[in-house]
Short mmCIF file of C-alpha atoms and ligand atoms in Angstrom, two decimals:
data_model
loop_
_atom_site.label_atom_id
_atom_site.label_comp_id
_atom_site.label_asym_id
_atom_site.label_seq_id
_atom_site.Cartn_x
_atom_site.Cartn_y
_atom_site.Cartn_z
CA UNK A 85 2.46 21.82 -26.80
CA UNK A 86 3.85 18.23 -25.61
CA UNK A 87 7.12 17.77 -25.21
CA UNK A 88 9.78 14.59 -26.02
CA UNK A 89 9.84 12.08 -23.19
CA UNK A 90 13.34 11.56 -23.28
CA UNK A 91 15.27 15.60 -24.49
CA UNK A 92 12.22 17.95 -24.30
CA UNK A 93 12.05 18.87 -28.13
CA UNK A 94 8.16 20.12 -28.28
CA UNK A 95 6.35 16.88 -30.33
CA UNK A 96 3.27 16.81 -32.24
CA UNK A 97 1.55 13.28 -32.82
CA UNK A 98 1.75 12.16 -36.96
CA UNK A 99 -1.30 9.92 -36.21
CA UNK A 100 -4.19 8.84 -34.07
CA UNK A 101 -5.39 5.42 -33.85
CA UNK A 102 -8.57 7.08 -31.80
CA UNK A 103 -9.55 6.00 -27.89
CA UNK A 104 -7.95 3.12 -27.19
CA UNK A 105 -8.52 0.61 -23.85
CA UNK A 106 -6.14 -1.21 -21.85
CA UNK A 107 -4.39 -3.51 -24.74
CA UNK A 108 -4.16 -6.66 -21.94
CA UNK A 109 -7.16 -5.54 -20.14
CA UNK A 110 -9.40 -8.70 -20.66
CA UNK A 111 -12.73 -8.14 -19.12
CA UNK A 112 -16.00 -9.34 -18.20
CA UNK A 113 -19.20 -8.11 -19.05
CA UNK A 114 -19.91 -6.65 -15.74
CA UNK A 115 -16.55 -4.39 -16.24
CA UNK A 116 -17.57 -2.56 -19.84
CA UNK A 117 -19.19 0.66 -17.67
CA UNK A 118 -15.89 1.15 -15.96
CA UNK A 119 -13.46 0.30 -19.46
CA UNK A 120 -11.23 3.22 -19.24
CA UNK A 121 -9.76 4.36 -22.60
CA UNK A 122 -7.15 7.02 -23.60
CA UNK A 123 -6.23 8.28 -27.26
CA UNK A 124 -3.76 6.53 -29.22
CA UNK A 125 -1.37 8.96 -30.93
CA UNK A 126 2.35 8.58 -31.72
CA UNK A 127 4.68 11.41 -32.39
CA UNK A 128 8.15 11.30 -33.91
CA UNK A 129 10.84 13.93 -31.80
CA UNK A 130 13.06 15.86 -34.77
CA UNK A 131 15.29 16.21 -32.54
CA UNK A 132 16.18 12.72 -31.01
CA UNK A 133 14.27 11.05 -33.11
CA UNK A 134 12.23 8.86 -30.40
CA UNK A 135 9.47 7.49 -31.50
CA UNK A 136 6.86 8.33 -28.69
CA UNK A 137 3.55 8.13 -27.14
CA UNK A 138 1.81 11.21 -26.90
CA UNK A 139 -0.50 9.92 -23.97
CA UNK A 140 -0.30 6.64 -22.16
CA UNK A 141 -1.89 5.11 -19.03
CA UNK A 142 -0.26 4.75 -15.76
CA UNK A 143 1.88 2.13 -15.01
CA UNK A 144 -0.22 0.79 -12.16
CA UNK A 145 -2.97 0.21 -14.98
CA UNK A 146 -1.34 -2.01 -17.02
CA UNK A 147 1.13 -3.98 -15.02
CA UNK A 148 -0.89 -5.13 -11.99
CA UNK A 149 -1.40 -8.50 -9.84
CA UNK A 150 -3.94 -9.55 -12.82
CA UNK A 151 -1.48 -9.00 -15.67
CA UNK A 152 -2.57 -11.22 -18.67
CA UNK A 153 0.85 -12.22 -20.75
CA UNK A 154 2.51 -15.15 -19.69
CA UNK A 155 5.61 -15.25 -21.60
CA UNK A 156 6.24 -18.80 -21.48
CA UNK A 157 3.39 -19.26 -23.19
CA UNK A 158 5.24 -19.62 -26.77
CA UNK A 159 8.11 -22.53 -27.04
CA UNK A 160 9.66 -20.33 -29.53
CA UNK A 161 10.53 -17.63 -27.01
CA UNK A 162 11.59 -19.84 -24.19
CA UNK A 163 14.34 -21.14 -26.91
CA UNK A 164 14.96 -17.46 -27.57
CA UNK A 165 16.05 -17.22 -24.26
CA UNK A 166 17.92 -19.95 -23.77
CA UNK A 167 20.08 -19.16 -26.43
CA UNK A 168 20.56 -15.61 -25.08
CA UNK A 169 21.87 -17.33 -21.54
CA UNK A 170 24.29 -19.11 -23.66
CA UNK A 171 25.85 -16.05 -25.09
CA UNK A 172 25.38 -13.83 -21.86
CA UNK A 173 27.29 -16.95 -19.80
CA UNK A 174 29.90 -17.53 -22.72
CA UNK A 175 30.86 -13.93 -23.48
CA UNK A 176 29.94 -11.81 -20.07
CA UNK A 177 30.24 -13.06 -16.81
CA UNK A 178 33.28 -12.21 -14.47
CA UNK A 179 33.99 -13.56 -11.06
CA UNK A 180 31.24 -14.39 -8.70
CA UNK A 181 28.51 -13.11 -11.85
CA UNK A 182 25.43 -11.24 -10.94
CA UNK A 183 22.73 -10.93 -13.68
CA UNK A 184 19.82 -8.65 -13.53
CA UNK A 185 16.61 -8.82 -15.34
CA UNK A 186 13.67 -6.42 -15.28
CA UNK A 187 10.57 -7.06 -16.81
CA UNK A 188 11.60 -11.17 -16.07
CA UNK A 189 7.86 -12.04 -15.93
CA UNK A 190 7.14 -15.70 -15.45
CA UNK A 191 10.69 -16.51 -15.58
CA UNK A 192 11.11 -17.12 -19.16
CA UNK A 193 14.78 -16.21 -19.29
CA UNK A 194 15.84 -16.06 -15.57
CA UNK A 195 14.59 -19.35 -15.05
CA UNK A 196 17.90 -20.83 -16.84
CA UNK A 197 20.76 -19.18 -14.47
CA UNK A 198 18.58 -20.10 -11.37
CA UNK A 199 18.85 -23.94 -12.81
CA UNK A 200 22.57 -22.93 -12.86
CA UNK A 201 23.33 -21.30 -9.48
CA UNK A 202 23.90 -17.90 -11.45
CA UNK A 203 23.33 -15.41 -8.85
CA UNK A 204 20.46 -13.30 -10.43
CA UNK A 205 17.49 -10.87 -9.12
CA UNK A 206 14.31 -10.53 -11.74
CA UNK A 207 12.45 -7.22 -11.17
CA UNK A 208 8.83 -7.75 -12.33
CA UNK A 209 5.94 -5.28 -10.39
CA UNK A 210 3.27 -7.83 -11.92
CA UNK A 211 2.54 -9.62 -8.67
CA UNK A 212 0.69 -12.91 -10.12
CA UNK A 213 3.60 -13.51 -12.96
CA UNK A 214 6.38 -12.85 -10.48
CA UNK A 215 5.03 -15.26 -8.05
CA UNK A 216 5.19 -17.70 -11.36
CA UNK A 217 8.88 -16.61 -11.58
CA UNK A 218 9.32 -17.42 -7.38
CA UNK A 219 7.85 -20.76 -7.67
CA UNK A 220 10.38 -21.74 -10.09
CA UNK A 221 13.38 -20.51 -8.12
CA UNK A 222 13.28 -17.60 -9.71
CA UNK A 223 14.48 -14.67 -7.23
CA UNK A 224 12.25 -11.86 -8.23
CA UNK A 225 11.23 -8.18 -6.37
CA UNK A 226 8.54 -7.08 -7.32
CA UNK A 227 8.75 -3.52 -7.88
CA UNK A 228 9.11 -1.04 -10.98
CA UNK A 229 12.37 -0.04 -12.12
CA UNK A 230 14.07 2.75 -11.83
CA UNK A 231 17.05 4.77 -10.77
CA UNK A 232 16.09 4.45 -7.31
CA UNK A 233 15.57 0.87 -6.88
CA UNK A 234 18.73 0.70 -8.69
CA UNK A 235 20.86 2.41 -5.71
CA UNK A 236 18.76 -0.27 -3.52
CA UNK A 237 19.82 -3.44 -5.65
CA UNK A 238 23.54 -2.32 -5.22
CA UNK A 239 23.45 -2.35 -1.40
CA UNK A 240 21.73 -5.06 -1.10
CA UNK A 241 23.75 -7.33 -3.80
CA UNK A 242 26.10 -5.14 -4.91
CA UNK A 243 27.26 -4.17 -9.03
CA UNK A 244 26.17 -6.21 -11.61
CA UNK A 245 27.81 -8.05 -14.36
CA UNK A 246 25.03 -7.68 -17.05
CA UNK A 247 21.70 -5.94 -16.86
CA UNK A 248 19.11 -7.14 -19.26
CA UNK A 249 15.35 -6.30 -20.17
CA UNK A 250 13.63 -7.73 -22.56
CA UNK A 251 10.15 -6.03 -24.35
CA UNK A 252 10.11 -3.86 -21.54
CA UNK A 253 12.52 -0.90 -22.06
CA UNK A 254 9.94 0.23 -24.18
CA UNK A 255 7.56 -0.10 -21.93
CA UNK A 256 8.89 2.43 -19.15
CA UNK A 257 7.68 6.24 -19.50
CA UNK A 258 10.78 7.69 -17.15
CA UNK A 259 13.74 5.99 -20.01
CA UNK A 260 16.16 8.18 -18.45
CA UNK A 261 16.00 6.93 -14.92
CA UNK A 262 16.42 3.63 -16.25
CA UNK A 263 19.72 4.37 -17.86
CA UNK A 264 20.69 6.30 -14.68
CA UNK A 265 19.89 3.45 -12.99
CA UNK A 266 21.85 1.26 -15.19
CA UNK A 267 25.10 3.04 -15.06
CA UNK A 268 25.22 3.22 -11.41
CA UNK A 269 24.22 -0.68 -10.97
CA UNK A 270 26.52 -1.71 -13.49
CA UNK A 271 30.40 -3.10 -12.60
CA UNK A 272 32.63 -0.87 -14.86
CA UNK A 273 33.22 -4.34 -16.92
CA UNK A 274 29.23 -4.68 -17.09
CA UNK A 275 26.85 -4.59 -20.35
CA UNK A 276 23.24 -3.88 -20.33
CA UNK A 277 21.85 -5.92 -22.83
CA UNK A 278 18.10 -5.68 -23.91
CA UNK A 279 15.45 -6.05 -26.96
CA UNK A 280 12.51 -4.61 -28.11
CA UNK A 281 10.30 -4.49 -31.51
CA UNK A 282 12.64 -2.50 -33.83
CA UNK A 283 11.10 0.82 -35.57
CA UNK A 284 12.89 -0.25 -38.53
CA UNK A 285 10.67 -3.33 -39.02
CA UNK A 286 7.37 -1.25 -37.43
CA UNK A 287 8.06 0.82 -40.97
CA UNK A 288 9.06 -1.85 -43.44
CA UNK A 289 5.72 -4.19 -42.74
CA UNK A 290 3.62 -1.34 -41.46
CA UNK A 291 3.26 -3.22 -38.35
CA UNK A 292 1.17 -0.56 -36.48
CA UNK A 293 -0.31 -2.76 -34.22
CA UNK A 294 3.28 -2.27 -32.25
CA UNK A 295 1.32 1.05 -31.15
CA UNK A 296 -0.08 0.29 -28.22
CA UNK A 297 -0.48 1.41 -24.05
CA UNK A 298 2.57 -0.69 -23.02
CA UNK A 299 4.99 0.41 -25.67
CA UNK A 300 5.22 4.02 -24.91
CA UNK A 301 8.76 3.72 -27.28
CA UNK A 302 9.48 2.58 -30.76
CA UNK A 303 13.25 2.47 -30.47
CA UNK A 304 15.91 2.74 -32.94
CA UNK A 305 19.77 2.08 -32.88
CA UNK A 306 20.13 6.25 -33.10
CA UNK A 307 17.12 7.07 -30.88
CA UNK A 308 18.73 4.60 -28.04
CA UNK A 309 22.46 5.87 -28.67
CA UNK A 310 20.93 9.86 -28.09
CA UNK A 311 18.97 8.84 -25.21
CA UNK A 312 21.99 6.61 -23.26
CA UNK A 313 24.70 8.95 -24.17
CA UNK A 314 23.90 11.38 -21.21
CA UNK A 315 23.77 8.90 -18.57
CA UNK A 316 27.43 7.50 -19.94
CA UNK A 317 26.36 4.33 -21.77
CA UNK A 318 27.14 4.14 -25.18
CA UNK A 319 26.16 1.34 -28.31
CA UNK A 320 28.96 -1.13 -28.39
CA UNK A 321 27.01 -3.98 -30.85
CA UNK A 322 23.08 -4.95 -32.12
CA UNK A 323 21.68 -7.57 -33.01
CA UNK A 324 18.50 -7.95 -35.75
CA UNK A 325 16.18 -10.55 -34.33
CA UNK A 326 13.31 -12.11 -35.96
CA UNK A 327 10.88 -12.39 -32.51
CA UNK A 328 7.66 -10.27 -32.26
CA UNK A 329 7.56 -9.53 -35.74
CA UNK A 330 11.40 -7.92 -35.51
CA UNK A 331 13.41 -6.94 -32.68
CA UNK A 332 16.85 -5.23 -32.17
CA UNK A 333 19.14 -6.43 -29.62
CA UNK A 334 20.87 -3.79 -27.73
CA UNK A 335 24.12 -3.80 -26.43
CA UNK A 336 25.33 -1.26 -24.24
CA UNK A 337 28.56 -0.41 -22.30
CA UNK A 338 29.91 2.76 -20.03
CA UNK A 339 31.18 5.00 -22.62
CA UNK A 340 34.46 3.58 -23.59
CA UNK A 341 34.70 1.02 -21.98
CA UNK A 342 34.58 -1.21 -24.85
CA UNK A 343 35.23 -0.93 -28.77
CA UNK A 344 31.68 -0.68 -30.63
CA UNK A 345 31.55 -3.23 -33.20
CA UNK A 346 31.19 -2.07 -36.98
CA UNK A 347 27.19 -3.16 -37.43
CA UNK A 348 26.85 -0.17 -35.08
CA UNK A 349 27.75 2.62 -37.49
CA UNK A 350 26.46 0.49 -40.42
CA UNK A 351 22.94 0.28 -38.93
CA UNK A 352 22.83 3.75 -37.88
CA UNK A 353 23.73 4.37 -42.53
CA UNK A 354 20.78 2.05 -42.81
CA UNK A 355 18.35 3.77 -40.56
CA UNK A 356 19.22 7.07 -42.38
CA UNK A 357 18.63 5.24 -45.33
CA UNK A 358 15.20 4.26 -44.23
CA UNK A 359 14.39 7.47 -43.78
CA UNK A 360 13.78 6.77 -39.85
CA UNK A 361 15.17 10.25 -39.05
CA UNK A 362 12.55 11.99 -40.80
CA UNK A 363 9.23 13.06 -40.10
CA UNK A 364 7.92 12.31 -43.86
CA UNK A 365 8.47 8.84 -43.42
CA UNK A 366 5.74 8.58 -40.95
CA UNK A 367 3.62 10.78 -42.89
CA UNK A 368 3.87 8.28 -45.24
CA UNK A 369 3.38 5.73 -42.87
CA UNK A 370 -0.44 7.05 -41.58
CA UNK A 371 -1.34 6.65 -44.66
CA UNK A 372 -0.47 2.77 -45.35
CA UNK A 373 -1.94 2.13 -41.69
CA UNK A 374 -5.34 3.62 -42.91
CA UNK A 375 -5.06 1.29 -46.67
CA UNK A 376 -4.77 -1.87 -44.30
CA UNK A 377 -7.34 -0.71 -42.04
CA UNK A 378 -9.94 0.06 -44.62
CA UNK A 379 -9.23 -3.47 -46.85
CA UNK A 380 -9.15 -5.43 -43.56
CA UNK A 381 -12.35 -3.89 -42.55
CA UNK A 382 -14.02 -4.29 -46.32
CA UNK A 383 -12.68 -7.98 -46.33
CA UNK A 384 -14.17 -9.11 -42.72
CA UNK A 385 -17.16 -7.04 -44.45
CA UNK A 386 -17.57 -8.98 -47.03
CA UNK A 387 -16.97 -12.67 -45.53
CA UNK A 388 -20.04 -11.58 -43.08
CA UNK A 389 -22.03 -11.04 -45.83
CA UNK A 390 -21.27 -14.30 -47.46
CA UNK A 391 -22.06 -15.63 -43.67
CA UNK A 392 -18.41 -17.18 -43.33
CA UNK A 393 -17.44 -18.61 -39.97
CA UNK A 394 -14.45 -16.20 -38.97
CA UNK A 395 -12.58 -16.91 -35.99
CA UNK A 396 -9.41 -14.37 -34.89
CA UNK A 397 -6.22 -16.76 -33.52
CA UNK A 398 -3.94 -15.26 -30.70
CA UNK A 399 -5.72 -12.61 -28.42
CA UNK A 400 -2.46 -10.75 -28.14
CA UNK A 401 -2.03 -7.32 -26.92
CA UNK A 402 -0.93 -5.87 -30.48
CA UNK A 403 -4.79 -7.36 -31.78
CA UNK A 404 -6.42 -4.40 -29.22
CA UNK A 405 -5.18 -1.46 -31.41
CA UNK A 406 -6.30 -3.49 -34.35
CA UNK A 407 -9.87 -4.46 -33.42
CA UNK A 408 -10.35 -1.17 -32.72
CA UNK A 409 -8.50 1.02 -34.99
CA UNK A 410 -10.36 -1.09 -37.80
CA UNK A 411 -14.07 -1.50 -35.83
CA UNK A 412 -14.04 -5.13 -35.77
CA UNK A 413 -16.34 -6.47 -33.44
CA UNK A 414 -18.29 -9.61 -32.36
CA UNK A 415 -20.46 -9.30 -35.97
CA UNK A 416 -17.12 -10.24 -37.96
CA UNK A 417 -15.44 -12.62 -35.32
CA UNK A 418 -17.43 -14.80 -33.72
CA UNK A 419 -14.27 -15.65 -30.78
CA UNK A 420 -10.71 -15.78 -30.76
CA UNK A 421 -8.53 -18.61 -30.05
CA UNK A 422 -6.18 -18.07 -27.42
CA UNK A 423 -3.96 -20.75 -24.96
CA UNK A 424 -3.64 -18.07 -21.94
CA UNK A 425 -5.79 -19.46 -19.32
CA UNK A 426 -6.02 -16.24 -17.68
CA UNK A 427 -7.59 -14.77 -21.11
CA UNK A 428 -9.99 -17.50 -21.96
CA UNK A 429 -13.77 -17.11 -20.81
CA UNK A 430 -13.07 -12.78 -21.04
CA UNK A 431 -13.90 -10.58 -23.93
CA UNK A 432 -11.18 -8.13 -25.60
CA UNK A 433 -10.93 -4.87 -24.51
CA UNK A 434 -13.36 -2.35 -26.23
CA UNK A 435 -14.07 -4.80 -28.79
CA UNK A 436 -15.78 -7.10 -26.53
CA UNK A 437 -14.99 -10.37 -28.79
CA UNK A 438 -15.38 -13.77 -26.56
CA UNK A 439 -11.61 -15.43 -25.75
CA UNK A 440 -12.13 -19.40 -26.12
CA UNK A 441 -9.26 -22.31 -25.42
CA UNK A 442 -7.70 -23.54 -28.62
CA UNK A 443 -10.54 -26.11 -28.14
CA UNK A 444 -12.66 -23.89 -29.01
CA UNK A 445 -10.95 -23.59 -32.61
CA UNK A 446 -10.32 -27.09 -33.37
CA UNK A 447 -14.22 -28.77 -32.32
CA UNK A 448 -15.43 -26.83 -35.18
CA UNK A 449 -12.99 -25.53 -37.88
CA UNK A 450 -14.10 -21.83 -39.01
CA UNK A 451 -13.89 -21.42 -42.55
CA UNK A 452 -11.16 -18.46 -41.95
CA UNK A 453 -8.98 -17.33 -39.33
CA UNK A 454 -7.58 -13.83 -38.77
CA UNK A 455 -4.07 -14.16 -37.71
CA UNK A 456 -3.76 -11.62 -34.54
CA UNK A 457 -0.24 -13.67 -33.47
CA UNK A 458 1.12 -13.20 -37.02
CA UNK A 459 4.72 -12.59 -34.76
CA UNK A 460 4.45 -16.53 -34.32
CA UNK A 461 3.29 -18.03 -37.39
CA UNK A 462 5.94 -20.35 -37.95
CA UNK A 463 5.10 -22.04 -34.63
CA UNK A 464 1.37 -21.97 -35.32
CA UNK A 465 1.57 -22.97 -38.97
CA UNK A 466 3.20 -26.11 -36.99
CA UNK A 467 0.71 -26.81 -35.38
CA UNK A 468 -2.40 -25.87 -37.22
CA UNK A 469 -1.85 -28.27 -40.48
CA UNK A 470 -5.22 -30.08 -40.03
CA UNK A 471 -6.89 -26.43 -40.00
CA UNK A 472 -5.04 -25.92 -43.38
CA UNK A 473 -5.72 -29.88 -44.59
CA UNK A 474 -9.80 -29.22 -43.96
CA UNK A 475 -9.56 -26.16 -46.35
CA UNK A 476 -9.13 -23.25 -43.50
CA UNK A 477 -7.71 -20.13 -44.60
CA UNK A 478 -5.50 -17.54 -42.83
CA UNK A 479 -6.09 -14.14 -43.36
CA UNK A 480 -3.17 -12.08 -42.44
CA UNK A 481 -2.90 -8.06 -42.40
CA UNK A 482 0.88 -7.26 -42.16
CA UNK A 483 2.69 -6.11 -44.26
CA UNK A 484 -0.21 -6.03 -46.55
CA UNK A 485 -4.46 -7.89 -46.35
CA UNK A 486 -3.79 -10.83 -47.71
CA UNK A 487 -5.96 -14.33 -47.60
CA UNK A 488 -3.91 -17.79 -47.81
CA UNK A 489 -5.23 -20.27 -50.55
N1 SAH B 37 10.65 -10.21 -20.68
C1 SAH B 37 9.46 -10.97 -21.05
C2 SAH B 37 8.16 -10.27 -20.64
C3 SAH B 37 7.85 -8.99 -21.35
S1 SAH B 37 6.28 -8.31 -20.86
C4 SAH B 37 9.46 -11.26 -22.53
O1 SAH B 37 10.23 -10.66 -23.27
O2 SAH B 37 8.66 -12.08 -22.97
C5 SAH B 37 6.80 -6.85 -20.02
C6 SAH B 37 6.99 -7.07 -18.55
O3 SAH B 37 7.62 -5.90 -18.00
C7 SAH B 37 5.68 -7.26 -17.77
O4 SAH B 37 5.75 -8.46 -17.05
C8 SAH B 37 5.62 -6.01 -16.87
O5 SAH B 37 5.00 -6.27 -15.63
C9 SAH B 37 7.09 -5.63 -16.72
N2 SAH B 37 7.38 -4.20 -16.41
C10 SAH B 37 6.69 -3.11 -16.78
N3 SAH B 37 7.27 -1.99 -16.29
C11 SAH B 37 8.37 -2.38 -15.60
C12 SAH B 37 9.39 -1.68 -14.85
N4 SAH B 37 9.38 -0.34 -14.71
N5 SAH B 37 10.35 -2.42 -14.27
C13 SAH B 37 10.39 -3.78 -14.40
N6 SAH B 37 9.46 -4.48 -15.08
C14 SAH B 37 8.45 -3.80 -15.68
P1 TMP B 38 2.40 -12.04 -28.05
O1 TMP B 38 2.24 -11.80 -29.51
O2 TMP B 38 2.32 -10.76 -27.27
O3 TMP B 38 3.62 -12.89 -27.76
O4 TMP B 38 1.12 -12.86 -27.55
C1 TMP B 38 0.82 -14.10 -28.09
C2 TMP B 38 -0.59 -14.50 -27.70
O5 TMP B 38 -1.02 -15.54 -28.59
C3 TMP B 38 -0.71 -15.06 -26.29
O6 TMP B 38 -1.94 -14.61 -25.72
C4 TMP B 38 -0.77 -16.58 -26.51
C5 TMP B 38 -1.39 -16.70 -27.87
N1 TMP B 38 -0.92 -17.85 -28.61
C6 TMP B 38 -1.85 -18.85 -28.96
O7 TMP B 38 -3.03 -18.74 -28.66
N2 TMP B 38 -1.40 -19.95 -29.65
C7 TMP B 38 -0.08 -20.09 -29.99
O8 TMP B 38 0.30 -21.10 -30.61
C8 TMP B 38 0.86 -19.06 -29.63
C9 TMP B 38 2.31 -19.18 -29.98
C10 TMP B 38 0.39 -17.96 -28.94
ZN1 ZN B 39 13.51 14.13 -28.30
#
């Protein structure tokens, strides 16, 4: 019997995606005999209602000195952050402000209060990103997170003024000692602010391809407010974001420290209302992951047989668990487009499909491409209108297979 992560309910998965690699573990050919691959299956806790990874790798294997994601890779998100640093500067900082990120990665967000003088400390254990971070005056450790390194940061720099983390709270197996952590590190005027793809939007679009190694959680407003309570930090506002394919923003405080704003008991109504407290809904949820997979798989099917030129766009981690949930493989795709340097010239994980530059893509126009970084269409429709002027067509999976015209 497994038990929840977070209050020790016994779990039972509602799905399995089947073995599943390393979602960022780009590879070479000479690496497929050592692939290592673990089984996919999320369960839903009755009782605190996480949303939670049966079995996930160790840290150590996904966030390493070869980590592939470069956040500053999108324009959109280094916006995104921007505007978060004028909020955080407007509406939290006290005297002499100290701001602490984990999961700060190239820099992407702490690279603004550096430019400022902000005093600031970026906790990132991915050695090659961090040392991005440094070289932009970035001041990063890089370590994992957690309750310990937490009593370290306060001796060494003492409280902080706001504690953020963003896409990576739902990353870290051992949630409680982060929130330990977070309490103790925190001034008693301090907020821990952070954001992650939103369970709410994972069942709306059936955007299963959220499920993967890194995101051991799929938080929701009541799933975070159970799981802070005991360590004294309680919801005091949220914000709905449209990045990754739909985010919440959450705000947290010591408990009563601060008045929580009325969108906190509305959105906890709404998640009721969405059923996300109940295991049915992700009954019903297996089952519109398997209709996509089947009509994605009977589409790319069918476009080989008509000996199409398919190309997939945006090797992103969430495109692992659909390569091989569906069985796509180097017969259907011939590469994927992808801008990460560190990605291009590898194959996927378990799928094996070649990474190529964006060069690649636009030398020789496919005559479809499968949109892997649907969370950043805007900025690639942008971008892409000579694909779409030569007759190119997108084929897109969430919420539904669909094919532009
Ligand atoms: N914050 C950035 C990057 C998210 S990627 C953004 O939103 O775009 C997640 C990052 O979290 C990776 O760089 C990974 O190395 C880091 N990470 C994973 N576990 C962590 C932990 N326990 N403490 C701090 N960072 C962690
Ligand atoms: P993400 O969905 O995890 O943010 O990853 C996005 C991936 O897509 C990353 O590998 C970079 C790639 N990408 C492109 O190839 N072209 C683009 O225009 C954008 C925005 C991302
Ligand atoms: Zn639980």
């Amino acid at each position: 019997m497994n038990k929840c992560r977070i209050c020790g309910a016994p779990i039972a998965p509602f799905m399995s995606f089947g073995k599943m690699p390393i979602a960022n573990g780009f590879l070479f050919p000479h690496q497929y005999g050592q692939e290592y691959f673990f089984e996919l299956a999320p369960a839903f806790c009755p009782q605190c209602n996480m949303v939670q990874l049966i079995e996930q790798p160790e840290p150590e294997q996904m966030f390493h000195g070869e980590y592939a994601y470069f956040a500053s890779t999108s324009a959109y998100m280094c916006e995104h952050f921007r505007q978060l640093y004028s909020r955080v500067t407007k509406d939290f900082l006290g005297d002499d402000p100290f701001v602490v990120e984990i999961g700060s990665n190239d820099g992407i967000s702490l690279r603004n209060y550096a430019a400022a003088g902000i005093r600031h400390l970026g906790i990132e254990p991915s050695a090659n990103v961090a040392e991005r971070a440094r070289s932009l005056g970035v001041q990063t450790w890089c370590e994992f997170f957690d309750d310990k390194l937490a009593h370290r940061i306060v001796a060494e720099h003492g409280k902080a003024d706001v504690f953020m983390g963003a896409n990576v709270m739902c990353h870290i197996p051992s949630l409680s000692s982060v929130f330990k952590g977070v309490r103790e590190l925190l001034k008693p005027t301090g907020v821990m602010i952070f954001e992650d793809p939103y369970l709410g939007d994972v069942i709306e679009k059936t955007s299963f391809d959220q499920l993967y190694d890194e995101h051991v959680f799929l938080f929701s407003a009541q799933s975070i407010a159970n799981a802070a309570r005991p360590h004294g930090l309680e919801l005091i506002d949220l914000e709905h974001l449209d990045t990754h394919g739909g985010s919440m923003r959450y705000f947290l405080a010591p408990t009563g420290a601060r008045q929580p704003a009325p969108i906190v008991a509305q959105t906890l109504e709404n998640e009721r209302r969405l059923g996300l407290d109940k295991p049915e809904t992700f009954d019903s949820f297996r089952r519109s992951c398997e209709a996509i997979r089947d009509d994605l798989r009977a589409v790319l099917d069918r476009l080989r047989a008509e000996g199409k030129r398919v190309v997939g766009y945006g090797a992103t981690s969430k495109s692992t668990t659909v390569i091989n949930y569906c069985g796509i493989s180097p017969d259907h795709l011939e590469f994927i487009s992808d801008t990460t340097p560190t990605k291009q010239g590898k194959f996927t994980p378990g799928g094996h499909i070649p990474v190529k530059p964006r060069d690649a893509f636009a030398e020789r126009y496919p005559d479809y491409a499968l949109l892997f970084a649907w969370n950043h269409a805007a900025e690639i429709q942008a971008k892409e209108t000579d694909f779409n002027a030569k007759g190119g067509r997108w084929i897109t999976y969430v919420p539904k297979v669909e094919i532009s015209q």
